[in-house]
mmCIF file of C-alpha atoms in Angstrom:
data_model
loop_
_atom_site.group_PDB
_atom_site.id
_atom_site.type_symbol
_atom_site.label_atom_id
_atom_site.label_comp_id
_atom_site.label_asym_id
_atom_site.label_seq_id
_atom_site.Cartn_x
_atom_site.Cartn_y
_atom_site.Cartn_z
ATOM 1 C CA MET Y 253 7.625 8.862 -21.260
ATOM 2 C CA PRO Y 254 9.511 6.571 -18.849
ATOM 3 C CA PHE Y 255 7.481 3.499 -17.900
ATOM 4 C CA TRP Y 256 7.666 4.020 -14.147
ATOM 5 C CA ALA Y 257 6.429 7.584 -14.536
ATOM 6 C CA LEU Y 258 3.489 6.234 -16.529
ATOM 7 C CA ALA Y 259 2.786 3.440 -14.015
ATOM 8 C CA MET Y 260 2.755 5.840 -11.066
ATOM 9 C CA ASN Y 261 0.720 8.495 -12.885
ATOM 10 C CA ILE Y 262 -1.985 6.231 -14.250
ATOM 11 C CA THR Y 263 -2.601 4.570 -10.878
ATOM 12 C CA TRP Y 264 -2.574 7.870 -8.920
ATOM 13 C CA GLU Y 265 -4.850 9.693 -11.330
ATOM 14 C CA GLY Y 266 -7.175 6.717 -11.719
ATOM 15 C CA ILE Y 267 -7.646 6.322 -7.963
ATOM 16 C CA TYR Y 268 -8.203 10.001 -7.210
ATOM 17 C CA ALA Y 269 -10.371 10.606 -10.247
ATOM 18 C CA ILE Y 270 -12.739 7.930 -8.956
ATOM 19 C CA THR Y 271 -12.617 8.807 -5.248
ATOM 20 C CA ASP Y 272 -12.902 12.577 -5.804
ATOM 21 C CA LEU Y 273 -15.749 12.250 -8.298
ATOM 22 C CA ARG Y 274 -17.621 10.050 -5.827
ATOM 23 C CA ALA Y 275 -17.246 12.781 -3.196
ATOM 24 C CA SER Y 276 -18.161 15.767 -5.377
ATOM 25 C CA ILE Y 277 -17.865 17.035 -8.941
ATOM 26 C CA GLY Y 278 -15.337 19.850 -9.067
ATOM 27 C CA ILE Y 279 -12.427 21.118 -11.138
ATOM 28 C CA GLN Y 280 -9.745 18.887 -9.616
ATOM 29 C CA PRO Y 281 -11.683 15.599 -9.990
ATOM 30 C CA VAL Y 282 -12.475 16.445 -13.615
ATOM 31 C CA VAL Y 283 -8.821 17.318 -14.284
ATOM 32 C CA ASN Y 284 -7.729 14.033 -12.687
ATOM 33 C CA LEU Y 285 -10.192 12.176 -14.894
ATOM 34 C CA LEU Y 286 -8.901 13.905 -18.042
ATOM 35 C CA TRP Y 287 -5.284 13.111 -17.149
ATOM 36 C CA PHE Y 288 -6.280 9.508 -16.423
ATOM 37 C CA LEU Y 289 -7.827 9.227 -19.887
ATOM 38 C CA PHE Y 290 -4.674 10.716 -21.418
ATOM 39 C CA ASP Y 291 -2.624 8.163 -19.484
ATOM 40 C CA ILE Y 292 -4.717 5.350 -20.951
ATOM 41 C CA VAL Y 293 -3.858 6.633 -24.430
ATOM 42 C CA ILE Y 294 -0.157 6.857 -23.489
ATOM 43 C CA LEU Y 295 -0.325 3.316 -22.055
ATOM 44 C CA TYR Y 296 -1.781 2.078 -25.345
ATOM 45 C CA PHE Y 297 1.096 3.555 -27.338
ATOM 46 C CA TYR Y 298 3.610 2.304 -24.779
ATOM 47 C CA LEU Y 299 2.306 -1.267 -25.125
ATOM 48 C CA LYS Y 300 2.241 -0.926 -28.900
ATOM 49 C CA PHE Y 301 5.686 0.586 -29.484
ATOM 50 C CA GLY Y 302 7.573 0.038 -26.228
ATOM 51 C CA LYS Y 303 8.799 -3.411 -27.242
ATOM 52 C CA LYS Y 304 11.501 -1.815 -29.384
ATOM 53 C CA GLU Y 305 13.248 -0.804 -26.151
ATOM 54 C CA LEU Y 306 13.747 -4.485 -25.293
ATOM 55 C CA GLU Y 307 17.242 -5.904 -25.365
ATOM 56 C CA PRO Y 308 17.928 -8.209 -28.338
ATOM 57 C CA GLY Y 309 16.770 -11.733 -27.671
ATOM 58 C CA LYS Y 310 14.116 -10.818 -25.079
ATOM 59 C CA LYS Y 311 10.636 -12.153 -25.828
ATOM 60 C CA ALA Y 312 7.557 -9.944 -26.004
ATOM 61 C CA TRP Y 313 5.782 -11.689 -23.134
ATOM 62 C CA VAL Y 314 8.556 -10.531 -20.796
ATOM 63 C CA PHE Y 315 7.776 -6.921 -21.765
ATOM 64 C CA TYR Y 316 4.043 -7.319 -21.142
ATOM 65 C CA ALA Y 317 4.515 -9.240 -17.887
ATOM 66 C CA TRP Y 318 6.966 -6.642 -16.573
ATOM 67 C CA SER Y 319 4.583 -3.818 -17.519
ATOM 68 C CA ILE Y 320 1.570 -5.420 -15.828
ATOM 69 C CA LEU Y 321 3.608 -6.217 -12.721
ATOM 70 C CA GLY Y 322 4.855 -2.621 -12.571
ATOM 71 C CA ILE Y 323 1.372 -1.116 -12.810
ATOM 72 C CA LEU Y 324 -0.048 -3.504 -10.208
ATOM 73 C CA GLY Y 325 2.886 -2.750 -7.920
ATOM 74 C CA MET Y 326 2.337 1.009 -8.174
ATOM 75 C CA LEU Y 327 -1.379 0.482 -7.567
ATOM 76 C CA ALA Y 328 -0.540 -1.368 -4.345
ATOM 77 C CA VAL Y 329 1.737 1.509 -3.267
ATOM 78 C CA GLN Y 330 -1.007 4.082 -3.887
ATOM 79 C CA ILE Y 331 -3.515 2.014 -1.892
ATOM 80 C CA SER Y 332 -1.026 1.688 0.977
ATOM 81 C CA PHE Y 333 -0.826 5.503 1.243
ATOM 82 C CA ILE Y 334 -4.623 5.671 1.480
ATOM 83 C CA ALA Y 335 -4.634 2.937 4.137
ATOM 84 C CA GLU Y 336 -1.999 4.837 6.131
ATOM 85 C CA PHE Y 337 -3.239 8.431 5.844
ATOM 86 C CA GLY Y 338 -6.868 8.161 4.725
ATOM 87 C CA LEU Y 339 -8.559 10.402 2.172
ATOM 88 C CA LYS Y 340 -9.704 13.319 4.358
ATOM 89 C CA ASN Y 341 -6.473 15.282 4.875
ATOM 90 C CA HIS Y 342 -5.157 14.783 1.305
ATOM 91 C CA LEU Y 343 -1.768 13.525 2.561
ATOM 92 C CA SER Y 344 -2.416 10.198 0.847
ATOM 93 C CA ALA Y 345 -2.542 12.136 -2.433
ATOM 94 C CA GLN Y 346 0.176 14.732 -1.779
ATOM 95 C CA TYR Y 347 2.957 12.459 -0.534
ATOM 96 C CA PRO Y 348 2.912 9.893 -3.370
ATOM 97 C CA ALA Y 349 2.331 12.657 -5.934
ATOM 98 C CA PHE Y 350 5.542 14.464 -5.004
ATOM 99 C CA ILE Y 351 7.558 11.299 -4.435
ATOM 100 C CA GLN Y 352 6.595 9.986 -7.859
ATOM 101 C CA ASN Y 353 7.326 13.377 -9.397
ATOM 102 C CA LEU Y 354 10.839 13.156 -7.964
ATOM 103 C CA ILE Y 355 11.253 9.636 -9.348
ATOM 104 C CA MET Y 356 9.859 10.868 -12.656
ATOM 105 C CA SER Y 357 12.386 13.719 -12.845
ATOM 106 C CA ILE Y 358 15.256 11.268 -12.374
ATOM 107 C CA ALA Y 359 13.681 8.773 -14.791
ATOM 108 C CA PHE Y 360 13.604 11.344 -17.609
ATOM 109 C CA ILE Y 361 17.322 12.002 -17.187
ATOM 110 C CA ASN Y 362 17.971 8.257 -17.180
ATOM 111 C CA MET Y 363 15.877 7.797 -20.329
ATOM 112 C CA LEU Y 364 17.780 10.557 -22.123
ATOM 113 C CA HIS Y 365 21.097 8.975 -21.134
ATOM 114 C CA LYS Y 366 19.930 5.480 -22.094
ATOM 115 C CA ARG Y 367 18.598 6.469 -25.512
ATOM 116 C CA LYS Y 368 21.464 8.887 -26.206
ATOM 117 C CA SER Y 369 19.023 10.874 -28.315
ATOM 118 C CA SER Y 370 16.115 13.296 -27.887
ATOM 119 C CA ASP Y 371 13.614 11.045 -29.689
ATOM 120 C CA GLY Y 372 10.121 11.503 -28.283
ATOM 121 C CA GLN Y 373 11.248 14.255 -25.909
ATOM 122 C CA SER Y 374 10.476 17.959 -25.952
ATOM 123 C CA ILE Y 375 11.965 20.957 -24.154
ATOM 124 C CA LEU Y 376 8.482 22.494 -23.995
ATOM 125 C CA LEU Y 377 7.119 19.450 -22.185
ATOM 126 C CA ALA Y 378 10.179 19.331 -19.938
ATOM 127 C CA ALA Y 379 9.655 22.971 -18.945
ATOM 128 C CA ALA Y 380 5.927 22.362 -18.434
ATOM 129 C CA LYS Y 381 6.717 19.428 -16.150
ATOM 130 C CA TRP Y 382 9.097 21.604 -14.115
ATOM 131 C CA ILE Y 383 6.657 24.516 -13.766
ATOM 132 C CA GLY Y 384 3.764 22.123 -13.094
ATOM 133 C CA THR Y 385 5.644 20.692 -10.107
ATOM 134 C CA LEU Y 386 7.088 24.012 -8.934
ATOM 135 C CA ALA Y 387 3.666 25.675 -8.548
ATOM 136 C CA PRO Y 388 2.227 23.149 -6.028
ATOM 137 C CA THR Y 389 5.626 23.044 -4.308
ATOM 138 C CA ILE Y 390 5.179 26.720 -3.503
ATOM 139 C CA THR Y 391 1.514 26.469 -2.494
ATOM 140 C CA MET Y 392 1.681 23.178 -0.554
ATOM 141 C CA GLY Y 393 5.311 23.060 0.522
ATOM 142 C CA ILE Y 394 6.019 26.708 1.394
ATOM 143 C CA LEU Y 395 2.670 28.412 2.006
ATOM 144 C CA SER Y 396 1.195 25.378 3.805
ATOM 145 C CA THR Y 397 4.547 24.349 5.353
ATOM 146 C CA ASN Y 398 4.777 20.703 4.370
ATOM 147 C CA TYR Y 399 8.429 19.676 4.566
ATOM 148 C CA VAL Y 400 8.041 16.415 2.638
ATOM 149 C CA VAL Y 401 6.419 18.282 -0.236
ATOM 150 C CA LEU Y 402 8.978 21.097 -0.002
ATOM 151 C CA VAL Y 403 12.054 18.852 -0.114
ATOM 152 C CA CYS Y 404 10.684 16.612 -2.871
ATOM 153 C CA GLY Y 405 9.545 19.668 -4.851
ATOM 154 C CA LEU Y 406 12.922 21.409 -4.587
ATOM 155 C CA LEU Y 407 14.751 18.241 -5.647
ATOM 156 C CA CYS Y 408 12.329 17.945 -8.575
ATOM 157 C CA SER Y 409 13.273 21.474 -9.667
ATOM 158 C CA ILE Y 410 16.985 20.631 -9.509
ATOM 159 C CA TYR Y 411 16.600 17.476 -11.587
ATOM 160 C CA ASP Y 412 14.089 19.090 -13.975
ATOM 161 C CA ILE Y 413 16.466 21.973 -14.711
ATOM 162 C CA MET Y 414 19.296 19.468 -15.229
ATOM 163 C CA TYR Y 415 17.081 17.547 -17.652
ATOM 164 C CA ILE Y 416 16.143 20.692 -19.592
ATOM 165 C CA ILE Y 417 19.830 21.614 -19.977
ATOM 166 C CA LEU Y 418 20.865 18.081 -20.991
ATOM 167 C CA LEU Y 419 17.947 17.815 -23.422
ATOM 168 C CA TYR Y 420 18.822 21.181 -24.967
ATOM 169 C CA LYS Y 421 22.428 20.074 -25.451
ATOM 170 C CA THR Y 422 21.256 16.809 -26.993
ATOM 171 C CA LYS Y 423 18.901 18.587 -29.378
ATOM 172 C CA ASN Y 424 21.424 21.322 -30.190
ATOM 173 C CA PRO Y 425 24.877 19.731 -30.297
ATOM 174 C CA ALA Y 426 26.151 22.731 -32.260
ATOM 175 C CA ALA Y 427 25.477 24.994 -29.280
ATOM 176 C CA SER Y 428 27.627 22.957 -26.901
ATOM 177 C CA ASN Y 429 30.217 22.359 -29.623
ATOM 178 C CA GLY Y 430 30.452 26.112 -30.112
ATOM 179 C CA VAL Y 431 31.523 26.557 -26.503
ATOM 180 C CA SER Y 432 34.097 23.784 -26.876
ATOM 181 C CA SER Y 433 35.423 25.376 -30.071
ATOM 182 C CA LEU Y 434 35.731 28.729 -28.315
ATOM 183 C CA LEU Y 435 37.755 27.163 -25.517
ATOM 184 C CA ARG Y 436 39.981 25.290 -27.966
ATOM 185 C CA CYS Y 437 40.627 28.435 -29.979
ATOM 186 C CA ARG Y 438 41.450 30.386 -26.840
ATOM 187 C CA ALA Y 439 43.886 27.682 -25.718
ATOM 188 C CA ALA Y 440 45.524 27.553 -29.165
ATOM 189 C CA GLY Y 441 45.907 31.352 -29.313
ATOM 190 C CA TYR Y 442 43.525 31.815 -32.254
ATOM 191 C CA LEU Y 443 41.600 34.590 -30.516
ATOM 192 C CA HIS Y 444 42.305 38.280 -30.620
ATOM 193 C CA PRO Y 445 43.396 39.870 -27.346
ATOM 194 C CA GLN Y 446 39.842 41.145 -26.849
ATOM 195 C CA GLY Y 447 38.709 37.525 -26.697
ATOM 196 C CA THR Y 448 36.710 37.484 -29.952
ATOM 197 C CA TYR Y 449 36.956 35.195 -32.942
ATOM 198 C CA PRO Y 450 38.892 36.401 -35.976
ATOM 199 C CA ARG Y 451 36.395 37.196 -38.699
ATOM 200 C CA GLY Y 452 37.031 34.060 -40.784
ATOM 201 C CA ILE Y 453 36.765 31.634 -37.871
ATOM 202 C CA ARG Y 454 33.592 33.322 -36.620
ATOM 203 C CA GLN Y 455 31.986 33.038 -40.062
ATOM 204 C CA ILE Y 456 32.905 29.358 -40.317
ATOM 205 C CA SER Y 457 31.554 28.777 -36.818
ATOM 206 C CA MET Y 458 28.257 30.502 -37.643
ATOM 207 C CA GLN Y 459 27.924 28.604 -40.916
ATOM 208 C CA THR Y 460 28.583 25.317 -39.094
ATOM 209 C CA TRP Y 461 26.007 26.197 -36.430
ATOM 210 C CA LEU Y 462 23.377 27.120 -39.032
ATOM 211 C CA PHE Y 463 24.061 23.966 -41.045
ATOM 212 C CA SER Y 464 23.879 21.790 -37.923
ATOM 213 C CA SER Y 465 20.635 23.460 -36.854
ATOM 214 C CA LEU Y 466 19.173 22.855 -40.324
ATOM 215 C CA LEU Y 467 20.114 19.182 -40.203
ATOM 216 C CA ALA Y 468 18.659 18.879 -36.698
ATOM 217 C CA GLY Y 469 15.429 20.468 -37.893
ATOM 218 C CA ILE Y 470 15.204 18.111 -40.873
ATOM 219 C CA LYS Y 471 15.850 15.149 -38.592
ATOM 220 C CA GLN Y 472 13.195 16.210 -36.101
ATOM 221 C CA SER Y 473 10.632 16.831 -38.853
ATOM 222 C CA GLY Y 474 11.418 13.402 -40.248
ATOM 223 C CA HIS Y 475 10.344 11.839 -36.963
#
């Protein structure tokens, strides 16, 4: 999980878990509290293992100082929304929630590009993130006509779908390589007029795809 996504989530969910539970005990406050507790667990693992993302030569205290500064900074941003909009009309919760979801969508793409691997990332979670943002975009942005929510939500969907596609290609290089091989064979004239592989090339391609998928599965299980 990208750090800035974690910093924004843990401060948002912590604030609204506390404020909503003080107002009344309902489904949403309890859900916020559960997500806040999950974020604490994620923060623990981030602080424990995140140092490996440091550039060579950087000291550990820089990592911890940067992390604390980031969380405090996001806490200040969340409080500023409450100071500006108040707690009654829920805009102080909606606006930062969708803005940070948009930042989160971009951050996941950046993390995938930076790591150049799918380590710690899942297509299932990526799809869940997309659907989880799309649903309130429809209810709050379209049905309730909130243009800030609508624009941020639509941009989230664009970036989330891009991330799902890029993650799939990273996890399944054989799938994207198969398309490239098809184009190369077509350009070289190795295809029949109907546009299909000759039998031998198709068998080799399928065997390569199966072998690559097996290796990918072994690699993922090893993690």
